[in-house]
Tab-separated table of C-alpha atoms in Angstrom:
chain	number	residue	atom	x	y	z
A	1	MET	CA	-36.558	-32.731	25.516
A	2	SER	CA	-34.203	-34.245	23.027
A	3	ARG	CA	-30.463	-33.597	23.827
A	4	ALA	CA	-29.138	-35.172	20.487
A	5	THR	CA	-27.937	-32.518	18.000
A	6	GLU	CA	-29.222	-32.131	14.542
A	7	ASP	CA	-26.336	-33.949	13.024
A	8	GLU	CA	-26.662	-36.695	15.383
A	9	GLY	CA	-30.347	-36.903	14.596
A	10	GLN	CA	-29.687	-37.428	10.970
A	11	LEU	CA	-26.945	-40.032	11.914
A	12	VAL	CA	-29.433	-41.962	14.062
A	13	ALA	CA	-32.215	-41.828	11.384
A	14	ALA	CA	-29.681	-43.240	8.830
A	15	LEU	CA	-28.528	-45.951	11.257
A	16	VAL	CA	-32.091	-46.841	11.878
A	17	ALA	CA	-32.453	-47.245	8.099
A	18	GLY	CA	-29.455	-49.589	8.096
A	19	ASP	CA	-27.424	-47.116	6.022
A	20	ARG	CA	-23.729	-48.742	5.819
A	21	ALA	CA	-22.241	-45.334	5.032
A	22	ALA	CA	-23.676	-43.989	8.009
A	23	PHE	CA	-22.355	-46.840	10.175
A	24	ALA	CA	-18.944	-46.227	8.621
A	25	ARG	CA	-19.058	-42.686	9.821
A	26	ALA	CA	-20.268	-43.559	13.261
A	27	TYR	CA	-17.591	-46.208	13.479
A	28	GLN	CA	-14.757	-43.802	12.193
A	29	ARG	CA	-15.711	-41.149	14.835
A	30	TYR	CA	-16.362	-43.307	17.897
A	31	ASN	CA	-14.521	-46.746	17.596
A	32	ALA	CA	-10.998	-45.433	18.494
A	33	PRO	CA	-12.084	-43.635	21.719
A	34	MET	CA	-14.411	-46.637	22.529
A	35	VAL	CA	-11.381	-48.921	22.302
A	36	ARG	CA	-9.232	-46.624	24.408
A	37	LEU	CA	-12.034	-46.262	27.085
A	38	ALA	CA	-12.424	-50.133	27.063
A	39	SER	CA	-8.645	-50.456	27.556
A	40	ALA	CA	-8.734	-48.068	30.538
A	41	ILE	CA	-11.288	-50.421	32.037
A	42	LEU	CA	-9.843	-53.827	30.982
A	43	ARG	CA	-6.271	-53.078	30.850
A	44	ASN	CA	-5.936	-55.207	27.805
A	45	ARG	CA	-6.019	-53.961	24.220
A	46	ALA	CA	-7.254	-57.248	22.599
A	47	SER	CA	-10.065	-57.616	24.991
A	48	ALA	CA	-11.016	-53.853	24.674
A	49	GLU	CA	-11.167	-54.317	20.782
A	50	GLU	CA	-13.545	-57.360	21.208
A	51	VAL	CA	-15.689	-55.475	23.942
A	52	ALA	CA	-15.951	-52.511	21.395
A	53	GLN	CA	-17.313	-54.814	18.661
A	54	ASP	CA	-19.754	-56.343	20.942
A	55	ALA	CA	-20.809	-52.635	21.849
A	56	TRP	CA	-21.406	-51.930	18.150
A	57	VAL	CA	-23.434	-54.960	17.721
A	58	SER	CA	-25.613	-53.823	20.667
A	59	ILE	CA	-25.775	-50.300	19.296
A	60	LEU	CA	-26.985	-51.368	15.904
A	61	LYS	CA	-29.362	-53.841	17.272
A	62	ASN	CA	-30.881	-51.280	19.558
A	63	ILE	CA	-30.616	-48.162	17.744
A	64	GLY	CA	-34.440	-48.093	17.228
A	65	THR	CA	-34.725	-47.477	20.979
A	66	PHE	CA	-32.608	-44.475	21.074
A	67	GLN	CA	-34.934	-41.682	22.109
A	68	GLY	CA	-32.515	-38.653	22.266
A	69	ARG	CA	-32.856	-38.160	26.047
A	70	SER	CA	-29.145	-38.286	26.220
A	71	THR	CA	-26.635	-37.320	23.341
A	72	PHE	CA	-25.887	-40.081	20.871
A	73	ALA	CA	-22.287	-40.168	22.167
A	74	ALA	CA	-23.345	-40.654	25.763
A	75	TRP	CA	-25.638	-43.485	24.697
A	76	VAL	CA	-22.868	-45.124	22.859
A	77	PHE	CA	-20.315	-44.884	25.517
A	78	THR	CA	-22.877	-46.064	28.214
A	79	ILE	CA	-23.325	-49.069	26.034
A	80	LEU	CA	-19.515	-49.666	25.736
A	81	THR	CA	-18.892	-49.069	29.461
A	82	ASN	CA	-21.682	-51.700	30.474
A	83	ALA	CA	-20.115	-54.159	27.946
A	84	ALA	CA	-16.617	-53.470	29.344
A	85	ARG	CA	-17.729	-53.755	32.900
A	86	SER	CA	-19.600	-57.001	32.225
A	87	ARG	CA	-16.415	-58.461	30.451
A	88	ALA	CA	-14.435	-57.440	33.387
A	89	ARG	CA	-16.654	-59.150	35.873
A	90	ARG	CA	-16.702	-62.287	33.576
A	91	ASP	CA	-12.910	-62.308	33.572
A	92	GLY	CA	-12.976	-62.139	37.493
A	93	ARG	CA	-11.652	-58.584	37.504
A	94	GLN	CA	-13.110	-55.893	39.812
A	95	VAL	CA	-13.574	-52.447	38.153
A	96	LEU	CA	-12.985	-49.590	40.581
A	97	PHE	CA	-12.675	-46.006	39.523
A	98	GLU	CA	-11.558	-44.493	42.795
A	99	ASP	CA	-9.157	-41.678	43.083
A	100	SER	CA	-5.817	-43.350	43.310
A	101	GLY	CA	-3.983	-40.270	44.634
A	102	GLU	CA	-1.736	-40.130	41.655
A	103	GLY	CA	-0.997	-37.362	39.329
A	104	ASN	CA	-1.074	-34.173	41.481
A	105	SER	CA	1.156	-32.234	39.256
A	106	LEU	CA	0.850	-29.144	41.380
A	107	ALA	CA	1.947	-30.779	44.650
A	108	ASP	CA	5.258	-28.811	44.877
A	109	ALA	CA	4.133	-25.813	42.808
A	110	PHE	CA	3.805	-23.494	45.753
A	111	ASP	CA	5.764	-22.396	48.712
A	112	GLY	CA	4.761	-22.273	52.259
A	113	THR	CA	2.772	-19.202	51.930
A	114	GLY	CA	0.925	-20.478	49.026
A	115	HIS	CA	2.493	-18.512	46.216
A	116	TRP	CA	3.829	-19.966	43.009
A	117	LYS	CA	7.442	-21.009	43.224
A	118	ASP	CA	7.910	-20.622	39.553
A	119	VAL	CA	5.279	-18.281	38.121
A	120	PRO	CA	3.402	-19.682	35.080
A	121	ALA	CA	4.217	-17.908	31.709
A	122	LEU	CA	1.646	-17.397	28.971
A	123	TRP	CA	1.729	-19.975	26.251
A	124	GLU	CA	2.030	-18.557	22.745
A	125	GLU	CA	0.539	-19.788	19.538
A	126	VAL	CA	-1.799	-22.466	21.132
A	127	THR	CA	-3.621	-23.834	17.866
A	128	PRO	CA	-4.511	-27.362	17.460
A	129	GLU	CA	-2.544	-27.560	14.169
A	130	ARG	CA	0.728	-26.315	15.865
A	131	GLU	CA	3.551	-28.734	15.611
A	132	VAL	CA	5.889	-29.504	18.452
A	133	GLU	CA	8.320	-32.387	18.651
A	134	GLY	CA	7.008	-33.693	15.411
A	135	ARG	CA	3.414	-33.875	15.876
A	136	ASN	CA	0.413	-31.597	16.374
A	137	LEU	CA	-0.884	-30.475	19.813
A	138	LEU	CA	-4.072	-32.471	19.479
A	139	SER	CA	-1.967	-35.720	18.985
A	140	HIS	CA	0.205	-34.676	21.964
A	141	VAL	CA	-3.131	-34.322	24.072
A	142	THR	CA	-4.439	-37.679	23.053
A	143	ALA	CA	-1.126	-39.402	23.863
A	144	ALA	CA	-0.945	-37.658	27.263
A	145	ILE	CA	-4.578	-38.861	27.980
A	146	ASP	CA	-3.591	-42.473	27.236
A	147	ARG	CA	-0.603	-42.152	29.800
A	148	LEU	CA	-3.257	-41.072	32.568
A	149	PRO	CA	-3.894	-43.576	35.330
A	150	GLU	CA	-6.972	-45.737	34.159
A	151	ALA	CA	-9.712	-43.942	36.404
A	152	GLN	CA	-8.398	-40.432	35.313
A	153	ARG	CA	-8.286	-41.479	31.601
A	154	ALA	CA	-11.783	-43.037	31.644
A	155	VAL	CA	-13.191	-39.654	33.141
A	156	MET	CA	-11.171	-37.539	30.458
A	157	ILE	CA	-12.463	-39.518	27.610
A	158	LEU	CA	-16.090	-39.425	28.752
A	159	ARG	CA	-16.141	-35.717	30.273
A	160	GLY	CA	-13.342	-34.047	28.605
A	161	GLN	CA	-13.312	-35.304	25.117
A	162	GLN	CA	-16.654	-36.519	24.540
A	163	GLY	CA	-18.458	-33.812	26.595
A	164	MET	CA	-20.780	-36.143	28.281
A	165	GLU	CA	-22.555	-34.577	31.331
A	166	ALA	CA	-21.186	-35.225	34.818
A	167	ALA	CA	-24.153	-37.236	35.847
A	168	GLU	CA	-23.842	-39.411	32.815
A	169	VAL	CA	-20.104	-39.976	33.306
A	170	CYS	CA	-21.012	-40.883	37.074
A	171	ALA	CA	-23.604	-43.273	36.065
A	172	ALA	CA	-21.566	-44.947	33.202
A	173	LEU	CA	-18.523	-45.388	35.591
A	174	GLY	CA	-20.419	-46.052	38.753
A	175	ILE	CA	-18.490	-43.302	40.702
A	176	SER	CA	-19.814	-40.208	42.886
A	177	GLU	CA	-19.800	-36.834	41.481
A	178	GLY	CA	-17.046	-35.883	44.081
A	179	ASN	CA	-14.960	-38.570	42.907
A	180	MET	CA	-15.436	-37.591	39.266
A	181	ARG	CA	-14.421	-33.899	39.978
A	182	VAL	CA	-11.147	-35.106	41.677
A	183	LEU	CA	-10.342	-37.290	38.731
A	184	LEU	CA	-10.990	-34.718	36.222
A	185	HIS	CA	-9.066	-32.147	38.155
A	186	ARG	CA	-5.967	-34.179	38.442
A	187	ALA	CA	-6.173	-35.479	34.653
A	188	ARG	CA	-6.739	-31.684	33.550
A	189	LEU	CA	-3.690	-30.697	35.602
A	190	ALA	CA	-1.609	-33.481	34.216
A	191	LEU	CA	-2.411	-32.409	30.783
A	192	ARG	CA	-1.844	-28.812	31.581
A	193	GLY	CA	1.689	-29.903	32.826
A	194	GLU	CA	2.391	-31.649	29.430
A	195	LEU	CA	1.389	-28.679	27.383
A	196	ASP	CA	3.351	-26.535	29.629
A	197	ARG	CA	6.415	-28.647	28.946
A	198	LEU	CA	5.742	-28.501	25.249
A	199	LEU	CA	4.940	-24.834	24.885
A	200	SER	CA	7.006	-22.903	27.478
B	1	MET	CA	-8.588	-18.930	55.660
B	2	GLY	CA	-8.219	-15.227	55.401
B	3	ILE	CA	-10.454	-12.946	53.350
B	4	GLY	CA	-8.260	-13.213	50.215
B	5	PHE	CA	-7.206	-16.282	48.117
B	6	THR	CA	-3.577	-17.391	47.732
B	7	CYS	CA	-2.377	-18.670	44.315
B	8	LYS	CA	-2.741	-22.266	45.855
B	9	ASP	CA	-6.400	-21.561	46.622
B	10	VAL	CA	-6.967	-20.141	43.119
B	11	ALA	CA	-5.147	-23.081	41.322
B	12	GLU	CA	-7.143	-25.624	43.471
B	13	ARG	CA	-10.468	-23.964	42.248
B	14	ALA	CA	-9.433	-23.450	38.643
B	15	ASN	CA	-11.401	-26.449	37.243
B	16	ALA	CA	-14.572	-25.618	39.018
B	17	LEU	CA	-14.072	-21.852	37.754
B	18	ILE	CA	-13.600	-22.941	34.241
B	19	ASP	CA	-16.628	-25.349	34.439
B	20	GLY	CA	-18.788	-22.674	35.708
B	21	GLU	CA	-19.324	-24.493	39.020
B	22	LEU	CA	-18.050	-21.977	41.589
B	23	GLY	CA	-20.351	-19.879	43.754
B	24	PHE	CA	-20.435	-16.073	43.742
B	25	ALA	CA	-18.168	-15.578	46.595
B	26	ASP	CA	-15.389	-17.805	45.465
B	27	ARG	CA	-15.704	-16.144	41.960
B	28	LEU	CA	-15.416	-12.780	43.203
B	29	LYS	CA	-12.367	-13.624	45.522
B	30	ILE	CA	-10.663	-15.166	42.350
B	31	ARG	CA	-11.293	-12.128	40.315
B	32	LEU	CA	-9.856	-9.963	43.039
B	33	HIS	CA	-6.860	-12.222	43.034
B	34	LEU	CA	-6.438	-12.372	39.301
B	35	ALA	CA	-6.498	-8.528	39.050
B	36	ILE	CA	-3.074	-8.237	41.092
B	37	CYS	CA	-1.419	-11.678	40.315
B	38	LYS	CA	-0.059	-12.214	36.508
B	39	GLY	CA	0.881	-15.823	37.401
B	40	CYS	CA	-2.528	-17.041	38.418
B	41	ASP	CA	-4.007	-15.035	35.468
B	42	HIS	CA	-1.733	-16.983	33.207
B	43	PHE	CA	-2.553	-20.200	35.042
B	44	ILE	CA	-6.413	-20.019	34.466
B	45	HIS	CA	-5.629	-18.874	30.901
B	46	GLN	CA	-3.658	-22.206	30.436
B	47	MET	CA	-6.363	-24.315	32.061
B	48	ARG	CA	-8.949	-22.846	29.676
B	49	GLN	CA	-6.577	-23.596	26.646
B	50	THR	CA	-6.082	-27.181	28.065
B	51	LYS	CA	-9.842	-27.786	28.222
B	52	ALA	CA	-10.403	-26.418	24.649
B	53	LEU	CA	-7.700	-28.662	23.306
B	54	ILE	CA	-8.882	-31.713	25.094
B	55	ARG	CA	-12.418	-31.156	23.623
B	56	ALA	CA	-10.926	-30.545	20.208
B	57	SER	CA	-8.900	-33.749	20.276
B	58	ALA	CA	-12.164	-35.738	20.103
B	59	ALA	CA	-12.683	-34.547	16.639
B	60	MET	CA	-9.322	-35.457	15.270
B	61	PRO	CA	-9.674	-37.250	12.084
B	62	ALA	CA	-9.633	-41.108	12.667
B	63	GLU	CA	-7.942	-43.637	10.476
B	64	GLU	CA	-9.602	-45.105	7.526
B	65	VAL	CA	-12.229	-47.765	8.647
B	66	PRO	CA	-11.374	-51.349	7.220
B	67	PRO	CA	-14.456	-52.521	5.486
B	68	ALA	CA	-13.816	-56.064	7.077
B	69	ALA	CA	-14.380	-54.592	10.513
B	70	LEU	CA	-17.833	-53.269	9.377
B	71	ASP	CA	-18.624	-56.537	7.683
B	72	ALA	CA	-17.769	-58.493	10.956
B	73	ILE	CA	-20.137	-56.376	12.935
B	74	LEU	CA	-22.925	-56.241	10.358
B	75	ALA	CA	-22.692	-60.014	9.957
B	76	ARG	CA	-23.199	-60.455	13.722
B	77	VAL	CA	-26.125	-57.934	13.841
B	78	ALA	CA	-27.867	-59.915	11.105
B	79	ARG	CA	-27.482	-63.192	12.963
B	80	PRO	CA	-30.846	-63.683	14.902
B	81	GLU	CA	-29.691	-66.016	17.557
B	82	GLU	CA	-27.238	-63.493	19.193
B	83	GLU	CA	-28.713	-61.996	22.453
B	84	PRO	CA	-28.204	-58.132	22.620
B	85	GLU	CA	-26.124	-56.530	25.311
B	86	PRO	CA	-28.130	-54.835	28.055
B	87	LYS	CA	-28.867	-51.531	26.918
B	88	PRO	CA	-29.175	-48.066	28.914
B	89	ASP	CA	-32.552	-46.316	28.771
B	90	GLY	CA	-31.604	-43.880	26.059
């Protein structure tokens, strides 16, 4: 069964036909998160941009083989992740996405009986457009994702932002489902903590 | 662990709850807890809002695409000698 959406189907058909405008749309939509993900893997912005370009070359050369068994986004990000991991190996770097134990923002939130020390308050006016500290909430969210430890950032980009299936994320990053859940849990808590700081 | 959940128990399961990955027994325990605990009710609500904002942030309008960036990629695609990267089975 095809998992690609109708929009994606049209985009893919246009890419197969060599439509430059379709390529520009795909590039505009995916290149920035591709570079951010590659940066999380390679820890180097210049290398990340090169790897994203390599991935685009591969995507366009192989677009005819995309069969819609995954979403187009999952296909794109799997190619990108493979390219970034190959590059890391070539550069002599090991890529491990283990839980580093960093970022448990709830570690001190409870008393000895498991009750909140400070009871969470409702956030008001939570809309993507809301401006706080000079920029909208979505910009804050993206900036906060970029401050996460690398493994959490990679999981958050793929699972949280791009909406890839858990199994697709695990395959792309070479991690277990349990590890992915821990990383996603910590990353979401960190982002909730940042939003709480902005909105409370 | 007793029959009911503490606030800490609820917070630890918040992600699984909002992702629809919790079993019936844990969902029931959380529902009972939320009925009497405003703090946890607010926390779960915040986690749902956080998840939604993260997803929405993927659709943020990106910057204009420099035509030179597209040209560089298309030139490489047109070059026959370049070996394609390994691709997944899509």
